[in-house]
Amino acid sequence: MDSSELKPIAGGGLLDRRLFMQKGLCFSLAAMAAGSSEASMSSSQRLPWMREPGKAFSNYGQPSPYERRTIRWTMGNEMAPGNGVSWTPLHDLEGMITPNGLHFERHHNGVPQIDPQQHQLLIHGLVRQALVFDLQDLLRYPMTSCLCFVECGGNSNAGWHRRPIQTAAGYFHGMASCSEWTGVPLRILLEEAKVKGGGKWMIAEGADAAAMNISIPLEKAFDDCILALYQNGERIRPENGYPLRLIVPGWEGVVNVKWLRRLHITNRPTMARNETAKYTDLLPSGKARQFSFVMDAKSLITSPSFGQRLLEPGLYQISGLAWSGRGRIARVEVSADGGESWAEAELQAPVLAKCFTRFRIPWQWEGDNTVIKSRAVDESGYVQPEREALIARRGRHGYFHYNAIVSWKISAQGDISHVY
Amino acid sequence: MDSSELKPIAGGGLLDRRLFMQKGLCFSLAAMAAGSSEASMSSSQRLPWMREPGKAFSNYGQPSPYERRTIRWTMGNEMAPGNGVSWTPLHDLEGMITPNGLHFERHHNGVPQIDPQQHQLLIHGLVRQALVFDLQDLLRYPMTSCLCFVECGGNSNAGWHRRPIQTAAGYFHGMASCSEWTGVPLRILLEEAKVKGGGKWMIAEGADAAAMNISIPLEKAFDDCILALYQNGERIRPENGYPLRLIVPGWEGVVNVKWLRRLHITNRPTMARNETAKYTDLLPSGKARQFSFVMDAKSLITSPSFGQRLLEPGLYQISGLAWSGRGRIARVEVSADGGESWAEAELQAPVLAKCFTRFRIPWQWEGDNTVIKSRAVDESGYVQPEREALIARRGRHGYFHYNAIVSWKISAQGDISHVY
């Protein structure tokens, strides 16, 4: 099939999402083997790694030195180096899993180096029996696993800026990562402690030097919260909460308390710093939106995106991520003409609730100036808003909970910038 | 609910797999908070990590120093240190994902340190047009992701020994790991090269100093093979084939060629070392089974397993892994009375084809001597065999493709050993 035969299904050259499942598609990106292919083979046999024995086995592997640019970009506070953020480089990744070394971080007072033998979890307050759990106790309890995203409530906050930030997709939206978390269903421990009738909230507290705490409704705790001990198969890493992290699927990152040491059952929220001064949204009415825990549906195109470059007109695959705190992604629509027309992207199976979903769609770029963007719709029917719609609803003083559509401008030279 | 009220559904104390979803279950493993729970709280506030700022951010995270015993156990050859194996510590892991640092290795001549700028893939032989692909070309092709296991055909080979090996579950069965692989569907590149009518096989060759090669039927290549560039989100690591690995879902590890540099299309297999001297099975008839690519269904209990210890009688969760090269796991049955009776385990969602599936079942151990084991059944109806049945079929001279049921003996003291 010649590329001139390809029929766009939306403006800007978007093609049917099933195109790549058809036969006979020709990208013609490869070089034809020059001369005899045997000549090409023998020349590559002169490469050093085919001539000398390779490296020995390792007890624990690391990325290739050629990938050392694929890192979490960190932003700390010079006066308090453990207070800040590191971003997952979403623009360098593919698929839906975030490798453990690249899961985003948000710390208030650095990463505690906890000895698991000395770590305990206390459940107390409005319970019939306050209980203390050692790690060895917890490891004996029944476990469950959940593939889900964790996203900071402050992720993508540069979207509130008056001018579009020019930075890589991951350093804009990468306070979101996705792992398989395994641990003890919190419900089981709460039932052992026997919550009293008045118990409606729990205050979760971490064992870091900030003793970070936040209030969570008990209804969610009984629903699907996990006391996670494992992340992507292995024990959780220090910066992600070793040895114990509360996982609250679909809810803003700050409630997924790391280094969890205490659950205090109460009849009302404690009104801690992170639910009053932070993670609230001042609305145009002058009132503030509080306890907006569920992360609304979001999507973004990771390839092509800022910092990458299209070298020539031709056939491309647009690839990105979508997720929603309300459940499964129902569909992702992509526009390659600045939002005038949209086409549905292919969703990579399995499509799981409250989990990153990879979407992909073929695209014939003719070398014109254009704007590409994506729009997620979740199973509740929620539609990711355009930026103007989000600002109309939430005002101009926002910092948290930004989930508007992300637009990348492609220049005729193939350069990519962020535009509103 | 008191544990005396629990009704076993099979011998040895196996309980209904849905038990842990019920309310009011009491494990009573936790200590009651001594004195006031506030006293317990303030004592833990004296721990060093709550008193001093924690560590700073890191560009790439590593496991906790307290988990440094969770490693790949390596077995090399002193004369040729790059020839050998490393095992995934399945007994230390939970969930279904294997973290990249712990994916098993099998190398013939070490780990090549390949410069991706110099790496090429050649497709040649019975094609209309031989093609050479640079990495940059491949990264522009459409991608797909597959969560699947890779298992060495020689995994669990100690099962053929006359006496049961006494070693941790992972160092017996851990030449199997599970990742999300992302890359280019091989079908697309083969269509570009236009395979000629006589093309029935491809010889896949790696760019290591052994130039490891093996023959694969083209029918599988067109079905679901992937030229993988990413593993669990990030670029594949050197020991797993950086920068390019052939992923052949459900088929024995050796065909998942690492450091892939060449696909030579032929009309018949090449009869390379790894499909004649190795990875074949000498049968009782004196004939050898060859090209037995599909990995039969297997399961094993990872907790409790050899090297762990039951400290006291009580309620436990038996947890393990099951997988099949033929498709999805249909069910896993567990016995706690040496195979006299069986109960169905809970399968952790999502249950995916050719992918690790975590199974779990509650178990009330009364402190008696007993034998626990698991049996996988896949969607094709294949049932994991007992060891005697496997030996009756395949003889006593086997080395590869061992997938019999694994039995762990629990002593009255709670010690665990491997038995036939």
PDB file of C-alpha atoms in Angstrom, chain B residues 111-276:
ATOM      1  CA  VAL B 111      26.437  -8.990  28.246  1.00  0.00           C
ATOM      2  CA  PRO B 112      27.487  -6.849  25.266  1.00  0.00           C
ATOM      3  CA  GLN B 113      27.615  -3.102  25.904  1.00  0.00           C
ATOM      4  CA  ILE B 114      26.024  -2.036  22.632  1.00  0.00           C
ATOM      5  CA  ASP B 115      26.150   1.533  21.356  1.00  0.00           C
ATOM      6  CA  PRO B 116      22.632   2.017  19.971  1.00  0.00           C
ATOM      7  CA  GLN B 117      23.918   4.443  17.328  1.00  0.00           C
ATOM      8  CA  GLN B 118      25.893   1.607  15.797  1.00  0.00           C
ATOM      9  CA  HIS B 119      23.317  -1.140  16.128  1.00  0.00           C
ATOM     10  CA  GLN B 120      21.390  -2.302  13.076  1.00  0.00           C
ATOM     11  CA  LEU B 121      18.851  -4.974  12.277  1.00  0.00           C
ATOM     12  CA  LEU B 122      19.142  -6.773   8.928  1.00  0.00           C
ATOM     13  CA  ILE B 123      16.228  -8.682   7.418  1.00  0.00           C
ATOM     14  CA  HIS B 124      17.419 -10.745   4.470  1.00  0.00           C
ATOM     15  CA  GLY B 125      17.300 -14.159   2.771  1.00  0.00           C
ATOM     16  CA  LEU B 126      14.069 -15.193   1.050  1.00  0.00           C
ATOM     17  CA  VAL B 127      12.697 -11.663   0.765  1.00  0.00           C
ATOM     18  CA  ARG B 128      12.123  -9.433  -2.250  1.00  0.00           C
ATOM     19  CA  GLN B 129      14.150  -6.645  -0.649  1.00  0.00           C
ATOM     20  CA  ALA B 130      16.750  -7.064   2.093  1.00  0.00           C
ATOM     21  CA  LEU B 131      16.381  -4.210   4.591  1.00  0.00           C
ATOM     22  CA  VAL B 132      18.631  -2.644   7.219  1.00  0.00           C
ATOM     23  CA  PHE B 133      17.056  -0.791  10.140  1.00  0.00           C
ATOM     24  CA  ASP B 134      18.796   1.671  12.434  1.00  0.00           C
ATOM     25  CA  LEU B 135      17.435   2.141  15.926  1.00  0.00           C
ATOM     26  CA  GLN B 136      16.161   5.584  14.964  1.00  0.00           C
ATOM     27  CA  ASP B 137      14.152   3.990  12.130  1.00  0.00           C
ATOM     28  CA  LEU B 138      12.652   1.407  14.440  1.00  0.00           C
ATOM     29  CA  LEU B 139      11.645   4.004  17.020  1.00  0.00           C
ATOM     30  CA  ARG B 140       9.442   5.649  14.360  1.00  0.00           C
ATOM     31  CA  TYR B 141       7.447   2.500  13.621  1.00  0.00           C
ATOM     32  CA  PRO B 142       4.098   1.808  15.268  1.00  0.00           C
ATOM     33  CA  MET B 143       4.343   0.041  18.588  1.00  0.00           C
ATOM     34  CA  THR B 144       2.358  -2.395  20.630  1.00  0.00           C
ATOM     35  CA  SER B 145       2.706  -3.655  24.209  1.00  0.00           C
ATOM     36  CA  CYS B 146       2.433  -7.144  25.643  1.00  0.00           C
ATOM     37  CA  LEU B 147       2.484  -8.170  29.299  1.00  0.00           C
ATOM     38  CA  CYS B 148       3.994 -11.638  29.090  1.00  0.00           C
ATOM     39  CA  PHE B 149       6.394 -14.035  30.712  1.00  0.00           C
ATOM     40  CA  VAL B 150       9.754 -15.123  29.331  1.00  0.00           C
ATOM     41  CA  GLU B 151      10.797 -18.560  30.588  1.00  0.00           C
ATOM     42  CA  CYS B 152      13.996 -20.413  29.749  1.00  0.00           C
ATOM     43  CA  GLY B 153      13.391 -23.874  28.258  1.00  0.00           C
ATOM     44  CA  GLY B 154      15.832 -25.116  30.889  1.00  0.00           C
ATOM     45  CA  ASN B 155      13.913 -23.585  33.804  1.00  0.00           C
ATOM     46  CA  SER B 156      13.200 -25.954  36.738  1.00  0.00           C
ATOM     47  CA  ASN B 157      15.626 -28.517  35.268  1.00  0.00           C
ATOM     48  CA  ALA B 158      16.587 -29.613  38.798  1.00  0.00           C
ATOM     49  CA  GLY B 159      13.186 -31.311  38.796  1.00  0.00           C
ATOM     50  CA  TRP B 160      14.729 -34.059  36.668  1.00  0.00           C
ATOM     51  CA  HIS B 161      17.241 -34.863  39.450  1.00  0.00           C
ATOM     52  CA  ARG B 162      16.671 -38.158  41.280  1.00  0.00           C
ATOM     53  CA  ARG B 163      16.567 -36.305  44.607  1.00  0.00           C
ATOM     54  CA  PRO B 164      14.592 -33.148  45.231  1.00  0.00           C
ATOM     55  CA  ILE B 165      16.880 -30.112  45.237  1.00  0.00           C
ATOM     56  CA  GLN B 166      16.739 -28.084  48.453  1.00  0.00           C
ATOM     57  CA  THR B 167      16.822 -24.459  47.372  1.00  0.00           C
ATOM     58  CA  ALA B 168      14.609 -21.388  47.322  1.00  0.00           C
ATOM     59  CA  ALA B 169      11.666 -21.421  44.890  1.00  0.00           C
ATOM     60  CA  GLY B 170      13.243 -18.704  42.746  1.00  0.00           C
ATOM     61  CA  TYR B 171      16.595 -20.445  42.496  1.00  0.00           C
ATOM     62  CA  PHE B 172      14.784 -23.543  41.247  1.00  0.00           C
ATOM     63  CA  HIS B 173      12.060 -22.017  39.025  1.00  0.00           C
ATOM     64  CA  GLY B 174      13.262 -18.430  38.592  1.00  0.00           C
ATOM     65  CA  MET B 175      14.472 -18.665  35.015  1.00  0.00           C
ATOM     66  CA  ALA B 176      11.044 -17.178  34.395  1.00  0.00           C
ATOM     67  CA  SER B 177      10.104 -13.510  34.703  1.00  0.00           C
ATOM     68  CA  CYS B 178       7.238 -11.298  33.567  1.00  0.00           C
ATOM     69  CA  SER B 179       7.353  -7.803  32.054  1.00  0.00           C
ATOM     70  CA  GLU B 180       5.456  -5.385  29.906  1.00  0.00           C
ATOM     71  CA  TRP B 181       7.339  -5.409  26.583  1.00  0.00           C
ATOM     72  CA  THR B 182       6.764  -2.640  24.039  1.00  0.00           C
ATOM     73  CA  GLY B 183       8.045  -2.462  20.492  1.00  0.00           C
ATOM     74  CA  VAL B 184       7.310  -2.878  16.813  1.00  0.00           C
ATOM     75  CA  PRO B 185       5.112  -5.771  15.633  1.00  0.00           C
ATOM     76  CA  LEU B 186       7.529  -7.934  13.625  1.00  0.00           C
ATOM     77  CA  ARG B 187       4.809  -8.572  11.040  1.00  0.00           C
ATOM     78  CA  ILE B 188       5.055  -4.979   9.809  1.00  0.00           C
ATOM     79  CA  LEU B 189       8.769  -5.232   9.004  1.00  0.00           C
ATOM     80  CA  LEU B 190       8.418  -8.636   7.353  1.00  0.00           C
ATOM     81  CA  GLU B 191       5.701  -7.200   5.129  1.00  0.00           C
ATOM     82  CA  GLU B 192       8.017  -4.386   4.106  1.00  0.00           C
ATOM     83  CA  ALA B 193      10.735  -6.853   3.168  1.00  0.00           C
ATOM     84  CA  LYS B 194       8.111  -8.973   1.305  1.00  0.00           C
ATOM     85  CA  VAL B 195       8.821 -12.597   2.195  1.00  0.00           C
ATOM     86  CA  LYS B 196       9.058 -14.827  -0.863  1.00  0.00           C
ATOM     87  CA  GLY B 197       6.827 -17.889  -1.293  1.00  0.00           C
ATOM     88  CA  GLY B 198       9.455 -20.352  -0.069  1.00  0.00           C
ATOM     89  CA  GLY B 199      10.119 -18.462   3.176  1.00  0.00           C
ATOM     90  CA  LYS B 200       8.924 -20.627   6.094  1.00  0.00           C
ATOM     91  CA  TRP B 201      11.475 -20.010   8.875  1.00  0.00           C
ATOM     92  CA  MET B 202      13.632 -17.193  10.145  1.00  0.00           C
ATOM     93  CA  ILE B 203      17.004 -17.507  11.830  1.00  0.00           C
ATOM     94  CA  ALA B 204      17.252 -14.888  14.543  1.00  0.00           C
ATOM     95  CA  GLU B 205      20.776 -13.871  15.556  1.00  0.00           C
ATOM     96  CA  GLY B 206      22.079 -11.718  18.405  1.00  0.00           C
ATOM     97  CA  ALA B 207      24.937  -9.198  18.422  1.00  0.00           C
ATOM     98  CA  ASP B 208      26.683 -10.759  21.396  1.00  0.00           C
ATOM     99  CA  ALA B 209      30.131 -12.304  21.087  1.00  0.00           C
ATOM    100  CA  ALA B 210      28.490 -15.728  20.796  1.00  0.00           C
ATOM    101  CA  ALA B 211      26.313 -14.533  17.886  1.00  0.00           C
ATOM    102  CA  MET B 212      23.641 -16.748  19.468  1.00  0.00           C
ATOM    103  CA  ASN B 213      21.173 -17.919  16.824  1.00  0.00           C
ATOM    104  CA  ILE B 214      18.050 -20.057  16.538  1.00  0.00           C
ATOM    105  CA  SER B 215      15.310 -20.880  14.002  1.00  0.00           C
ATOM    106  CA  ILE B 216      11.700 -19.769  14.431  1.00  0.00           C
ATOM    107  CA  PRO B 217       8.730 -20.612  12.179  1.00  0.00           C
ATOM    108  CA  LEU B 218       7.567 -17.552  10.225  1.00  0.00           C
ATOM    109  CA  GLU B 219       3.959 -18.324  11.118  1.00  0.00           C
ATOM    110  CA  LYS B 220       4.707 -17.297  14.720  1.00  0.00           C
ATOM    111  CA  ALA B 221       6.696 -14.290  13.503  1.00  0.00           C
ATOM    112  CA  PHE B 222       3.633 -13.010  11.653  1.00  0.00           C
ATOM    113  CA  ASP B 223       1.350 -13.811  14.590  1.00  0.00           C
ATOM    114  CA  ASP B 224       2.456 -11.994  17.744  1.00  0.00           C
ATOM    115  CA  CYS B 225       6.237 -11.466  17.797  1.00  0.00           C
ATOM    116  CA  ILE B 226       7.487  -8.050  18.888  1.00  0.00           C
ATOM    117  CA  LEU B 227      10.787  -6.289  18.226  1.00  0.00           C
ATOM    118  CA  ALA B 228      10.935  -4.983  21.764  1.00  0.00           C
ATOM    119  CA  LEU B 229      12.613  -1.690  22.615  1.00  0.00           C
ATOM    120  CA  TYR B 230      11.059  -1.090  26.059  1.00  0.00           C
ATOM    121  CA  GLN B 231      10.665  -3.278  29.139  1.00  0.00           C
ATOM    122  CA  ASN B 232       8.343  -2.142  31.927  1.00  0.00           C
ATOM    123  CA  GLY B 233       8.220   1.336  30.430  1.00  0.00           C
ATOM    124  CA  GLU B 234      11.922   2.110  30.041  1.00  0.00           C
ATOM    125  CA  ARG B 235      14.384   1.047  27.354  1.00  0.00           C
ATOM    126  CA  ILE B 236      15.444  -2.600  27.727  1.00  0.00           C
ATOM    127  CA  ARG B 237      18.467  -3.115  29.954  1.00  0.00           C
ATOM    128  CA  PRO B 238      21.776  -4.486  28.613  1.00  0.00           C
ATOM    129  CA  GLU B 239      21.362  -7.956  30.129  1.00  0.00           C
ATOM    130  CA  ASN B 240      17.886  -8.237  28.641  1.00  0.00           C
ATOM    131  CA  GLY B 241      18.898  -7.360  25.112  1.00  0.00           C
ATOM    132  CA  TYR B 242      19.522  -3.609  24.845  1.00  0.00           C
ATOM    133  CA  PRO B 243      18.827  -2.050  22.451  1.00  0.00           C
ATOM    134  CA  LEU B 244      16.584  -4.604  20.684  1.00  0.00           C
ATOM    135  CA  ARG B 245      15.103  -7.951  21.698  1.00  0.00           C
ATOM    136  CA  LEU B 246      12.849 -10.358  19.883  1.00  0.00           C
ATOM    137  CA  ILE B 247       9.853 -11.210  22.070  1.00  0.00           C
ATOM    138  CA  VAL B 248       8.045 -14.427  21.154  1.00  0.00           C
ATOM    139  CA  PRO B 249       5.137 -14.598  23.630  1.00  0.00           C
ATOM    140  CA  GLY B 250       4.643 -17.966  25.302  1.00  0.00           C
ATOM    141  CA  TRP B 251       7.625 -19.640  23.639  1.00  0.00           C
ATOM    142  CA  GLU B 252      10.807 -20.835  25.353  1.00  0.00           C
ATOM    143  CA  GLY B 253      13.286 -18.144  26.316  1.00  0.00           C
ATOM    144  CA  VAL B 254      16.025 -19.070  23.848  1.00  0.00           C
ATOM    145  CA  VAL B 255      13.939 -17.916  20.855  1.00  0.00           C
ATOM    146  CA  ASN B 256      13.453 -14.482  22.505  1.00  0.00           C
ATOM    147  CA  VAL B 257      16.793 -13.463  21.009  1.00  0.00           C
ATOM    148  CA  LYS B 258      18.558 -10.595  22.780  1.00  0.00           C
ATOM    149  CA  TRP B 259      20.683  -7.910  21.071  1.00  0.00           C
ATOM    150  CA  LEU B 260      18.860  -8.853  17.855  1.00  0.00           C
ATOM    151  CA  ARG B 261      20.903  -7.975  14.741  1.00  0.00           C
ATOM    152  CA  ARG B 262      19.604 -10.284  12.025  1.00  0.00           C
ATOM    153  CA  LEU B 263      16.547 -12.138  10.797  1.00  0.00           C
ATOM    154  CA  HIS B 264      17.494 -14.465   7.974  1.00  0.00           C
ATOM    155  CA  ILE B 265      14.437 -15.776   6.134  1.00  0.00           C
ATOM    156  CA  THR B 266      14.890 -19.383   4.993  1.00  0.00           C
ATOM    157  CA  ASN B 267      12.873 -22.347   3.763  1.00  0.00           C
ATOM    158  CA  ARG B 268      13.932 -24.588   6.663  1.00  0.00           C
ATOM    159  CA  PRO B 269      15.483 -24.422  10.138  1.00  0.00           C
ATOM    160  CA  THR B 270      19.232 -23.984  10.264  1.00  0.00           C
ATOM    161  CA  MET B 271      19.818 -26.803  12.793  1.00  0.00           C
ATOM    162  CA  ALA B 272      21.875 -24.552  15.077  1.00  0.00           C
ATOM    163  CA  ARG B 273      23.335 -25.764  18.370  1.00  0.00           C
ATOM    164  CA  ASN B 274      20.381 -24.470  20.365  1.00  0.00           C
ATOM    165  CA  GLU B 275      17.830 -26.511  18.428  1.00  0.00           C
ATOM    166  CA  THR B 276      19.827 -29.754  18.147  1.00  0.00           C
TER     167      THR B 276
END
